[in-house]
Coordinates of C-alpha atoms in Angstrom, one line a residue:
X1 CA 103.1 38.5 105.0
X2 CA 104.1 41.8 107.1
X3 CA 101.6 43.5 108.2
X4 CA 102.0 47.4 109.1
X5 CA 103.2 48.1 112.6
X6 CA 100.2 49.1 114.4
X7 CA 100.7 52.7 117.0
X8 CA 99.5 51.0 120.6
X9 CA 99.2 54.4 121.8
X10 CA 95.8 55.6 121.4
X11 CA 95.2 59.2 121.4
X12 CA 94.0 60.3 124.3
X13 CA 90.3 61.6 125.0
X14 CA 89.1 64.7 125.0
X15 CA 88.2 66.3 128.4
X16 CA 85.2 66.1 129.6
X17 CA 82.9 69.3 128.1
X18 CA 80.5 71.0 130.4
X19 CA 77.9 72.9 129.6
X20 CA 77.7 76.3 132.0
X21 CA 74.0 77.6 131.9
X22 CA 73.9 81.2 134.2
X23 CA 71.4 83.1 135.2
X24 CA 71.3 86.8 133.4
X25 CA 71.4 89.3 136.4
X26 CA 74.8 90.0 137.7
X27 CA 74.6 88.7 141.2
X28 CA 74.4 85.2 139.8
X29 CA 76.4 85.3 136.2
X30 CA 79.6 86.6 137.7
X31 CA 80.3 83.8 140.8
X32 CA 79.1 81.4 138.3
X33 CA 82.0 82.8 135.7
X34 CA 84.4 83.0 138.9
X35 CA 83.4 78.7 139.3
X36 CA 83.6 78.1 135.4
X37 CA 87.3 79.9 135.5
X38 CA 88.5 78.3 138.5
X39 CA 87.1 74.5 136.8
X40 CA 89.5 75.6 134.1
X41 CA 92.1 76.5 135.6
X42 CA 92.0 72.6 137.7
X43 CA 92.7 71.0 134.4
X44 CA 90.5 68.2 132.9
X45 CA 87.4 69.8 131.9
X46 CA 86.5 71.9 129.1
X47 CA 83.6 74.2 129.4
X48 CA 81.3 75.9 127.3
X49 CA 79.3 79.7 129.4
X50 CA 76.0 80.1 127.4
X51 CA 75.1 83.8 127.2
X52 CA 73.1 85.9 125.1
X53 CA 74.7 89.5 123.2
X54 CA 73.6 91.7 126.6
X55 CA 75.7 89.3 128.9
X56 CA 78.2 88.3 126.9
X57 CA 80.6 91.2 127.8
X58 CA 80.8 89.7 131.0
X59 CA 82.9 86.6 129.9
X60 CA 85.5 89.2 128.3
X61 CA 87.4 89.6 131.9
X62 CA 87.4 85.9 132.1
X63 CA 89.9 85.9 128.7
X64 CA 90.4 82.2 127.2
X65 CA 89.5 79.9 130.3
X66 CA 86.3 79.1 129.2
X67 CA 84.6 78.9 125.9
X68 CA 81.3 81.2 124.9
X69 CA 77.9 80.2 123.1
X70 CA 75.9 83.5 122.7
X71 CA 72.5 82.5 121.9
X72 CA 69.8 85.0 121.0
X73 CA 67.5 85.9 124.0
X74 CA 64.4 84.3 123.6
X75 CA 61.1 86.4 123.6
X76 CA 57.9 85.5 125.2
X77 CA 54.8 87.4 125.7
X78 CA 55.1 88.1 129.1
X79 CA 58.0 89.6 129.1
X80 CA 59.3 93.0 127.5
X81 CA 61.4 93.0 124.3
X82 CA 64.8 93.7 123.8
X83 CA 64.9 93.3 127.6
X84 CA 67.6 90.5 128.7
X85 CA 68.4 90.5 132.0
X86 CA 67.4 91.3 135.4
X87 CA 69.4 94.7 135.5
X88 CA 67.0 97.6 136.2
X89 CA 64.4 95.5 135.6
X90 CA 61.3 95.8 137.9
X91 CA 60.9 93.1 140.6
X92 CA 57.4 92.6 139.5
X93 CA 59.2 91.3 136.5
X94 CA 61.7 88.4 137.9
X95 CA 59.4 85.7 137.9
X96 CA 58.7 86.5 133.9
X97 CA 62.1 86.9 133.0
X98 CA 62.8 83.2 134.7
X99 CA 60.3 82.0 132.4
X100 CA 61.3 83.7 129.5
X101 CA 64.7 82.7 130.0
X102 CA 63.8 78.8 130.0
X103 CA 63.3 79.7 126.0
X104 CA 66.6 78.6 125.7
X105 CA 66.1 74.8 126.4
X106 CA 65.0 74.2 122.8
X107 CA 67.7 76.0 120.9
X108 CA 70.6 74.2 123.7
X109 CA 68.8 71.2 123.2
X110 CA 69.6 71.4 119.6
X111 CA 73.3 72.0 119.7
X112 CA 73.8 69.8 122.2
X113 CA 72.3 66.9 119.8
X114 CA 74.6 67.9 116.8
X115 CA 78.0 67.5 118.9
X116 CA 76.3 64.2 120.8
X117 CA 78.3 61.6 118.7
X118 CA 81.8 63.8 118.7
X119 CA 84.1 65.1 121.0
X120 CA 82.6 68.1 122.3
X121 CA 79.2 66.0 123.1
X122 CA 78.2 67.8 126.3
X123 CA 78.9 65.7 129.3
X124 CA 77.3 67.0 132.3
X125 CA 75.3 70.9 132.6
X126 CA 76.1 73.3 135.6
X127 CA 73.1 75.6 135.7
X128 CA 72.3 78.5 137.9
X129 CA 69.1 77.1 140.2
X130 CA 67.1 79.7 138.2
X131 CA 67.9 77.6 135.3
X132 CA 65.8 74.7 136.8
X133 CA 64.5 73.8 132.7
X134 CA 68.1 72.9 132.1
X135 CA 67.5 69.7 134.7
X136 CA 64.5 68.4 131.9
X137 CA 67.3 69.0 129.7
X138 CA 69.7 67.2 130.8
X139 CA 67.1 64.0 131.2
X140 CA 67.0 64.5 127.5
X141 CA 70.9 64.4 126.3
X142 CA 71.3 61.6 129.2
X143 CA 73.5 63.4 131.4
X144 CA 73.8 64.7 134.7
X145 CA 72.7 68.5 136.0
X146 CA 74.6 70.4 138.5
X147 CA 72.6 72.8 140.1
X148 CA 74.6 76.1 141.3
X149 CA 73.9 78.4 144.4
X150 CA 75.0 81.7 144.3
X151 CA 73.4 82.3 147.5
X152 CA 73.8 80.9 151.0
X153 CA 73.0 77.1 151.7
X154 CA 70.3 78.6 154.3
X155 CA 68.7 80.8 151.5
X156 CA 68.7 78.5 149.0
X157 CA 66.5 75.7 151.2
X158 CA 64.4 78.3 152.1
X159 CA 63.3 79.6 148.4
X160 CA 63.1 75.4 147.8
X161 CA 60.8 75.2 150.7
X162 CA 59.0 78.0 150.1
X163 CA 57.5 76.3 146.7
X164 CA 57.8 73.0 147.8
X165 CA 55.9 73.3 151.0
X166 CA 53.5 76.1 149.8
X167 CA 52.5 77.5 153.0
X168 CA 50.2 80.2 153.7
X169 CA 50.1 83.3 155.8
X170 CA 46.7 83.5 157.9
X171 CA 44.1 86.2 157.4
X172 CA 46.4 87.9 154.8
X173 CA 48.5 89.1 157.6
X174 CA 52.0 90.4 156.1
X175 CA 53.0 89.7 159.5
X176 CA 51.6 86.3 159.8
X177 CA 54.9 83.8 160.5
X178 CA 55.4 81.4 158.1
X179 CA 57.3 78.5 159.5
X180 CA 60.7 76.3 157.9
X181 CA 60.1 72.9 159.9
X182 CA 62.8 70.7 158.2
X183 CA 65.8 73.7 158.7
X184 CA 67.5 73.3 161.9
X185 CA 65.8 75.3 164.3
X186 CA 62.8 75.4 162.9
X187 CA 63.3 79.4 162.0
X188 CA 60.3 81.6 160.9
X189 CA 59.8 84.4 159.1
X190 CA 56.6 86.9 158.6
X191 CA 55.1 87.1 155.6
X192 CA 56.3 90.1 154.0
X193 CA 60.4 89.1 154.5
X194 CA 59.6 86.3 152.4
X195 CA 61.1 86.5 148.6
X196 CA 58.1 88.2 146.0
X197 CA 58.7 85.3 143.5
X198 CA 56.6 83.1 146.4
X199 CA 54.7 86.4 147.9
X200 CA 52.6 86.7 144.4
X201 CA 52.4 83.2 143.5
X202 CA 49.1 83.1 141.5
X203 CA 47.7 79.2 141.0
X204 CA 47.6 78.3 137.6
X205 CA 49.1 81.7 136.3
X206 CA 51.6 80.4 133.3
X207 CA 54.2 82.8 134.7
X208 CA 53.6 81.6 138.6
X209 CA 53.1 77.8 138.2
X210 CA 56.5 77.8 135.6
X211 CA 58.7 79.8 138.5
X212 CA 57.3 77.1 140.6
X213 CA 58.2 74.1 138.6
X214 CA 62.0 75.5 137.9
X215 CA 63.0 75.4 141.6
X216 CA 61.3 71.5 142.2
X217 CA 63.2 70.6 138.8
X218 CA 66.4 71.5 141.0
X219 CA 65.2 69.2 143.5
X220 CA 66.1 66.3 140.7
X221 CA 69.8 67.7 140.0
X222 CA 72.7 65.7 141.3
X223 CA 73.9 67.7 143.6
X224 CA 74.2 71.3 144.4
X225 CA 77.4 73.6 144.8
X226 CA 77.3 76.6 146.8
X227 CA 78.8 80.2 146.7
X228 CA 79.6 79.8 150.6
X229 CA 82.1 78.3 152.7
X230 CA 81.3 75.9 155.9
X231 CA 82.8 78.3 158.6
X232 CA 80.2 80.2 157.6
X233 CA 77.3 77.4 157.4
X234 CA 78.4 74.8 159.0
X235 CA 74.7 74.2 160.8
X236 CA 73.1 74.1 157.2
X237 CA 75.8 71.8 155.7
X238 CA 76.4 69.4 158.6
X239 CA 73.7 67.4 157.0
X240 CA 71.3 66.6 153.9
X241 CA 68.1 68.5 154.0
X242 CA 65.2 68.0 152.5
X243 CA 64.4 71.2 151.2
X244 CA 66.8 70.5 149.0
X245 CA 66.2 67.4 148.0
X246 CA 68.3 65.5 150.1
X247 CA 70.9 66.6 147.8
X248 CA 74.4 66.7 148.6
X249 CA 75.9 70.7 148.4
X250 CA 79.7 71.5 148.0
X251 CA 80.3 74.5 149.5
X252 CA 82.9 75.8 147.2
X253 CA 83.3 79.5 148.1
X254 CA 83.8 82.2 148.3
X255 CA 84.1 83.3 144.9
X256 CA 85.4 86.9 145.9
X257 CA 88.5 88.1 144.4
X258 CA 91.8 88.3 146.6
X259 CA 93.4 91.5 146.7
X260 CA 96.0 90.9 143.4
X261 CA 92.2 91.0 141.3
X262 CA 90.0 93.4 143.7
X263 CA 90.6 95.8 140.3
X264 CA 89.6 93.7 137.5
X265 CA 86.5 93.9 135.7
X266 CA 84.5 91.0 136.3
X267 CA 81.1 92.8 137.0
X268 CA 81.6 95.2 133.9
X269 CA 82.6 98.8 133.3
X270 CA 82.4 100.8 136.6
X271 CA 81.6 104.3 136.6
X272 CA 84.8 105.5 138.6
X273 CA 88.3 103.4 138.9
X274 CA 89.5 100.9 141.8
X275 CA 92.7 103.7 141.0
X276 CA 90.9 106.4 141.7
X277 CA 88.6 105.6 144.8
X278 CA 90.9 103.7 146.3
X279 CA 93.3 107.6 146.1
X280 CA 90.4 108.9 147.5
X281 CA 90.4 106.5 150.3
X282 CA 93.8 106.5 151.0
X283 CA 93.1 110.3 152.6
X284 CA 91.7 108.4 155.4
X285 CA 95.0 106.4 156.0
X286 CA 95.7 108.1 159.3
X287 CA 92.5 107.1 160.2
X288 CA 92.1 103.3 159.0
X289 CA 88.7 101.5 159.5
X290 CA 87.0 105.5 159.6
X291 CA 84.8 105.4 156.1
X292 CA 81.6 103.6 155.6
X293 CA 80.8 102.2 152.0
X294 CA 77.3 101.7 151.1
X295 CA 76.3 100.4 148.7
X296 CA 72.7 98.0 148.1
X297 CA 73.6 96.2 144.7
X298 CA 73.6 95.8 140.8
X299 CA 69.1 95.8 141.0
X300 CA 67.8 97.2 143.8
X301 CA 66.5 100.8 144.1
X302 CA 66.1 102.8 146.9
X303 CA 62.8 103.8 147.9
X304 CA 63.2 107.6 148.7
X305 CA 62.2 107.5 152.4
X306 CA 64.9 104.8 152.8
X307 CA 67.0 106.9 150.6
X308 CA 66.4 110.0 152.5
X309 CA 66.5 108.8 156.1
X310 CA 70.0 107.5 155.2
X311 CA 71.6 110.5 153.3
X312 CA 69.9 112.4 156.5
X313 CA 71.5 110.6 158.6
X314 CA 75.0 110.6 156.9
X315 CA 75.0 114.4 156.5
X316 CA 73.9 114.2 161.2
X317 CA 77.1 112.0 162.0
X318 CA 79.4 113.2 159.8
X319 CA 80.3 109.7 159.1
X320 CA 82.8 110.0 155.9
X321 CA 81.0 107.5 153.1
X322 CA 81.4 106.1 149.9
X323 CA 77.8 105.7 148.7
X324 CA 77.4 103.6 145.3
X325 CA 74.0 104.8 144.4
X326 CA 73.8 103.3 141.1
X327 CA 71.9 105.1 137.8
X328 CA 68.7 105.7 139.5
X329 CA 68.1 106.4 143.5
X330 CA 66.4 109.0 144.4
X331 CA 68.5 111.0 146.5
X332 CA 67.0 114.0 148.3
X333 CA 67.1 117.3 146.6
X334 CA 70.6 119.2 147.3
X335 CA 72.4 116.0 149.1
X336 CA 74.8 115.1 145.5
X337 CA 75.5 118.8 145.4
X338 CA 76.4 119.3 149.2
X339 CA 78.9 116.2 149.1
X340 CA 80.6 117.3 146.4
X341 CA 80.9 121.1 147.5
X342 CA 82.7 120.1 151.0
X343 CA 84.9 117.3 149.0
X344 CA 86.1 121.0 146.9
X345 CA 86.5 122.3 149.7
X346 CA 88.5 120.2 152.2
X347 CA 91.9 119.8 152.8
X348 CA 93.9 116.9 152.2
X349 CA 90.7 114.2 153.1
X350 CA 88.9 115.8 149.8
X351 CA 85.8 116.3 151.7
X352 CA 84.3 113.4 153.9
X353 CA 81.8 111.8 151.6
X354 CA 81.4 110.5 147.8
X355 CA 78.6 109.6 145.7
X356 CA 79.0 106.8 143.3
X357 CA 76.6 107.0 140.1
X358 CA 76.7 103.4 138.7
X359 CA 78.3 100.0 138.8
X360 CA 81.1 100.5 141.7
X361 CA 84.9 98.9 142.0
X362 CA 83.2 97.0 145.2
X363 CA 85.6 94.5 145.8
X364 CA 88.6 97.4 145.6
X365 CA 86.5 99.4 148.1
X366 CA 86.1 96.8 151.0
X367 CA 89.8 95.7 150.7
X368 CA 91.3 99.3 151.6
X369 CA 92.3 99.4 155.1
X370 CA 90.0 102.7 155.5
X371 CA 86.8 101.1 155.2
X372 CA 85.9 99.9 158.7
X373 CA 82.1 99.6 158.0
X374 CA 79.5 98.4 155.3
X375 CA 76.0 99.4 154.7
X376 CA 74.8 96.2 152.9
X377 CA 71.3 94.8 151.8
X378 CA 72.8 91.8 152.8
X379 CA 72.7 90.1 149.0
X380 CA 74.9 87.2 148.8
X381 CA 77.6 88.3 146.3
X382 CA 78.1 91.3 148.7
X383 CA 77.9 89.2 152.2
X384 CA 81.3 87.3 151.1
X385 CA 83.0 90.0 149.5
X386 CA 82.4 91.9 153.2
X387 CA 83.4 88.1 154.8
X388 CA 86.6 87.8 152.7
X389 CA 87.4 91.7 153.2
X390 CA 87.2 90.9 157.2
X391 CA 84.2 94.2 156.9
X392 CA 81.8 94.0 159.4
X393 CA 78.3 95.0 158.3
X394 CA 75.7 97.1 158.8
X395 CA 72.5 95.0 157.7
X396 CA 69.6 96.6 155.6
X397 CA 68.0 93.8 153.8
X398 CA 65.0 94.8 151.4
X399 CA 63.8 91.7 149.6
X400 CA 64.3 88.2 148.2
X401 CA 66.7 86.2 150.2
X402 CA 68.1 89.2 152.3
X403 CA 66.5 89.0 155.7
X404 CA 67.6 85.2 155.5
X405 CA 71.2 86.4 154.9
X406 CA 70.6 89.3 157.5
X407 CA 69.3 86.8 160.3
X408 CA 72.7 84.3 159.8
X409 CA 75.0 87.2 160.0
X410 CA 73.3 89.1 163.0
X411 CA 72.4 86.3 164.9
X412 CA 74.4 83.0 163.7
X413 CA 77.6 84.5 162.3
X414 CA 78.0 87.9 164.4
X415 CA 79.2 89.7 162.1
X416 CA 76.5 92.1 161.2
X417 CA 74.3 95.1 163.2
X418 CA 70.8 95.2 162.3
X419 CA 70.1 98.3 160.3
X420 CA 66.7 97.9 159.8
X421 CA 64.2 94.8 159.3
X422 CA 61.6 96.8 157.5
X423 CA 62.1 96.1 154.3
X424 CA 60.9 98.4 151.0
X425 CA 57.6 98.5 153.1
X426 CA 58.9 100.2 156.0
X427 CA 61.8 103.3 156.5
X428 CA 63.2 103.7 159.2
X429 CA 63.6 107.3 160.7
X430 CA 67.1 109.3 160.0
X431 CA 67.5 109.6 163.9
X432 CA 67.5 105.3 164.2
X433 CA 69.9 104.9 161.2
X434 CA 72.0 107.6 162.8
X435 CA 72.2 106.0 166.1
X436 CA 73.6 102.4 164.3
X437 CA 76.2 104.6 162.1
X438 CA 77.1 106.3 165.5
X439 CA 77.6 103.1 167.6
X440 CA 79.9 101.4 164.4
X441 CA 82.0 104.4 164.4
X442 CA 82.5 105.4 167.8
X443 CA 83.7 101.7 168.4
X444 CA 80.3 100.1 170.7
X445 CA 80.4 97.5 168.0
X446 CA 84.5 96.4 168.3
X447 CA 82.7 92.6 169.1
X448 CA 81.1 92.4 165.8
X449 CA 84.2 94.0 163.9
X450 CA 86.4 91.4 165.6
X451 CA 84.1 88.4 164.0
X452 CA 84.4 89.9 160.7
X453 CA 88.1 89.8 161.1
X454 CA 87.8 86.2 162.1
X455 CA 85.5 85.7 159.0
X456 CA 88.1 86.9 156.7
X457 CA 90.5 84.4 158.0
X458 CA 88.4 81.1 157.9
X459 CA 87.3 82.4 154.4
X460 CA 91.3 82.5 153.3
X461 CA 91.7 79.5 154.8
X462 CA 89.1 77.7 153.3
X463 CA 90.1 78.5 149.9
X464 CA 93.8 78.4 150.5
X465 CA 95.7 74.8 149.6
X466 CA 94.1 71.9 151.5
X467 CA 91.0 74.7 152.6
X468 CA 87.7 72.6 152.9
X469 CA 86.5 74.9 150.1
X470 CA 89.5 73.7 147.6
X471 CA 88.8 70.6 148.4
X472 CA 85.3 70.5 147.5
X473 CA 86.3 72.3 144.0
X474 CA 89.1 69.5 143.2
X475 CA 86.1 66.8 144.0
X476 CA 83.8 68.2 142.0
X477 CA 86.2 68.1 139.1
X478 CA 86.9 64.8 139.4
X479 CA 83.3 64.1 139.7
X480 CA 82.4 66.2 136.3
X481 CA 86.0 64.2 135.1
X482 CA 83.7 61.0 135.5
X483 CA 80.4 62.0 134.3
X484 CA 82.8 62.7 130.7
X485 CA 84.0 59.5 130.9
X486 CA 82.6 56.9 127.9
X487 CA 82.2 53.7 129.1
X488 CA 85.0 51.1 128.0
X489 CA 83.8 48.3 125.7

């Protein structure tokens, strides 16, 4: 009896489908998009971003590449309501809001289990390291973690050691050093440049001992991938450390944009137009390299002696600036007024400075050949815009991981001037930050502007065809392509 011709040629499988877990404050959600849209766009991996309705936006200027999941935020009593992110929010709050956030693990948990025996079962998470409750997570669906960096290599062993390694400052000394043993060179820090997630570390305190427990969960993930590229880090990537677990770490970056994107809106709405600062820079184009932008990122707030020692000293040099102040520094009485009058009226440079109120077109900024020189707390995101941009910087770190970024660019990388290392404790005086705004645009700092240059071209390289950086991407898509794969009968 004939039987019915049977089709040989099965259908193929789905692709892999990774779950994309970021952390809610700009600095991290947008490289981890950047990642999640370049996966995409290698082919053979679907992906699913988690958000909630405040972030959400921020997935718009990534258009089809990646799938969403908006979850409500989850509340918890330490935190404030109808708060979801880390934007304006007080520093005294970070460690809640990772808490808080880790609210999600239940409701993930719960999709996750409903698409387990189908072909969007999740095959692997990538989580931002603040997302350390997604590695418990994973344990539970059977599948690997990824834990994402967006800071440098060097940063990101540091906060590990820091709550690994609990150490403890003598005599409550904020200048007592506190020593990183298992980093090469044994660098040290005092107290007060260490991060304030470790700095107010309370034992037993719910909020204190859960921040704790999500960076040793990422000590359990597969392996980590970093926003950095090894030019850059090569001392901190040469081999496994244990501050991170003995983990391996793909250095993957830099996730900046190149100059075809420097205008798109992947950090959100921005209070003035890449079109319309960049016509304001282009006054300067008989000068190029003459403007400083300055600009100390999406959260952090001046204190106003920092804020006044700088506008002081802006207004002493006669330095033309761009300063993105965002919504809330407290700029000394008359300065806003004073820029804009000369920028009415001057001649064809429209006045030598501008004030930015709000989220600035950054990346647009440092790629115009007028900016010669960047005033930078020395957060990661804005370290390899500067690096890509070949903008050498003048470092002001205030908090978290910032001196640790400052000390690799002043001393490791070259490519930085020391500012100040005093921190939100400690302003310097208008006269000092007028003598380093002075020496980088008189020219007494050409060595440093030449190893920026240099930056920018190992950072195109590396993520050019064949770059060390591309590389490390295409293996770690074939790496989530095997984690998808079911295993043959």
């Amino acid at each position: 009896m004939a039987t019915a011709a049977t089709d040989r040629t099965a259908a193929p499988e789905p692709a892999p489908h990774v779950l994309v877990v970021p952390y809610p404050a700009q600095g991290h959600t947008i490289p981890l998009l950047d990642l999640a849209t370049l996966l995409a766009s290698r082919g053979g991996v679907r992906l699913t971003v988690v958000a909630t309705p405040a972030t959400a936006p921020l997935l718009a200027a990534h258009g089809d590449a990646v799938g969403e999941l908006v979850l409500p935020f989850p509340s918890h009593p330490a935190f404030p309501a109808g708060v979801e992110s880390a934007k304006g929010l007080s520093p005294a709050l970070f460690g809640a809001l990772i808490v808080a956030y880790a609210g999600l693990r239940a409701p993930l948990g719960d999709w996750a289990r409903e698409r387990s025996g189908g072909p969007d079962r999740v095959a692997a998470i990538l989580s931002d390291f603040f997302c350390g409750w997604t590695q418990p997570l994973a344990a539970e669906l059977g599948v690997s973690r990824i834990a994402f960096s967006p800071s440098a290599v060097y940063g990101t062993a540091v906060l590990h050691s820091l709550f690994r390694r609990m150490p403890q400052r003598e005599d409550g000394d904020d200048e007592s050093p506190i020593g990183f043993p298992d980093l090469p060179g044994a660098p040290a820090y005092p107290w007060r440049q260490l991060t304030l997630l470790y700095r107010t570390y309370r034992d037993g305190d719910e909020v204190s001992e859960g921040v704790r427990r999500n960076f040793l969960w990422n000590l359990e993930a597969s392996s980590f991938v970093s926003n950095t590229f090894r030019r850059l880090e090569e001392r901190y990537l040469a081999a496994p450390l244990a501050d991170l677990g003995f983990r391996r770490v793909r250095a993957i970056g830099p996730l900046a944009p190149d100059a075809a994107d420097a205008a798109s809106g992947r950090g959100g709405e921005t209070a003035v137009s890449a079109a319309d600062l960049c016509a304001w820079l282009d006054g300067f184009a008989d000068d190029d390299g003459s403007v400083v932008y300055i600009s100390f990122g999406s959260m952090a707030v001046l204190q106003p002696p920092h804020a006044a020692a700088l506008a002081a000293a802006l207004e002493r040099t006669g330095v033309p600036f761009v300063w993105a102040v965002g919504t809330a520094a407290p700029l000394p009485e008359g300065f806003e007024e004073r820029v804009a009058a000369a920028a009415a009226t001057a001649g064809r440079r429209r006045g030598k400075g501008r004030v930015v109120r709000g989220w600035a077109p950054q990346v647009a900024a440092l790629r115009h050949r007028a900016v010669g020189w960047f005033v930078t707390h020395c957060g990661w995101n804005s370290v390899l815009e500067a690096s890509a941009a070949g903008v050498p910087m003048l470092a002001w770190p205030m908090t978290a991981d910032q001196f640790v970024n400052a000390r690799l660019l002043v001393e490791e990388a070259g490519a930085a001037v020391p500012v100040s290392w005093g921190g939100i404790q400690a302003a310097p005086e208008a006269e000092e930050v007028a003598r380093v705004l002075e020496a980088a645009a008189g020219g007494q700092c050409a060595h440093v502007a030449a190893r920026a240059k240099e930056l920018a071209e190992e950072a195109a390289a590396t993520v050019s065809d064949g770059g060390a950086s591309r590389q490390e991407l295409d293996e770690l898509v074939r790496e989530l392509r095997e984690l998808g794969s079911e295993p043959k009968e």
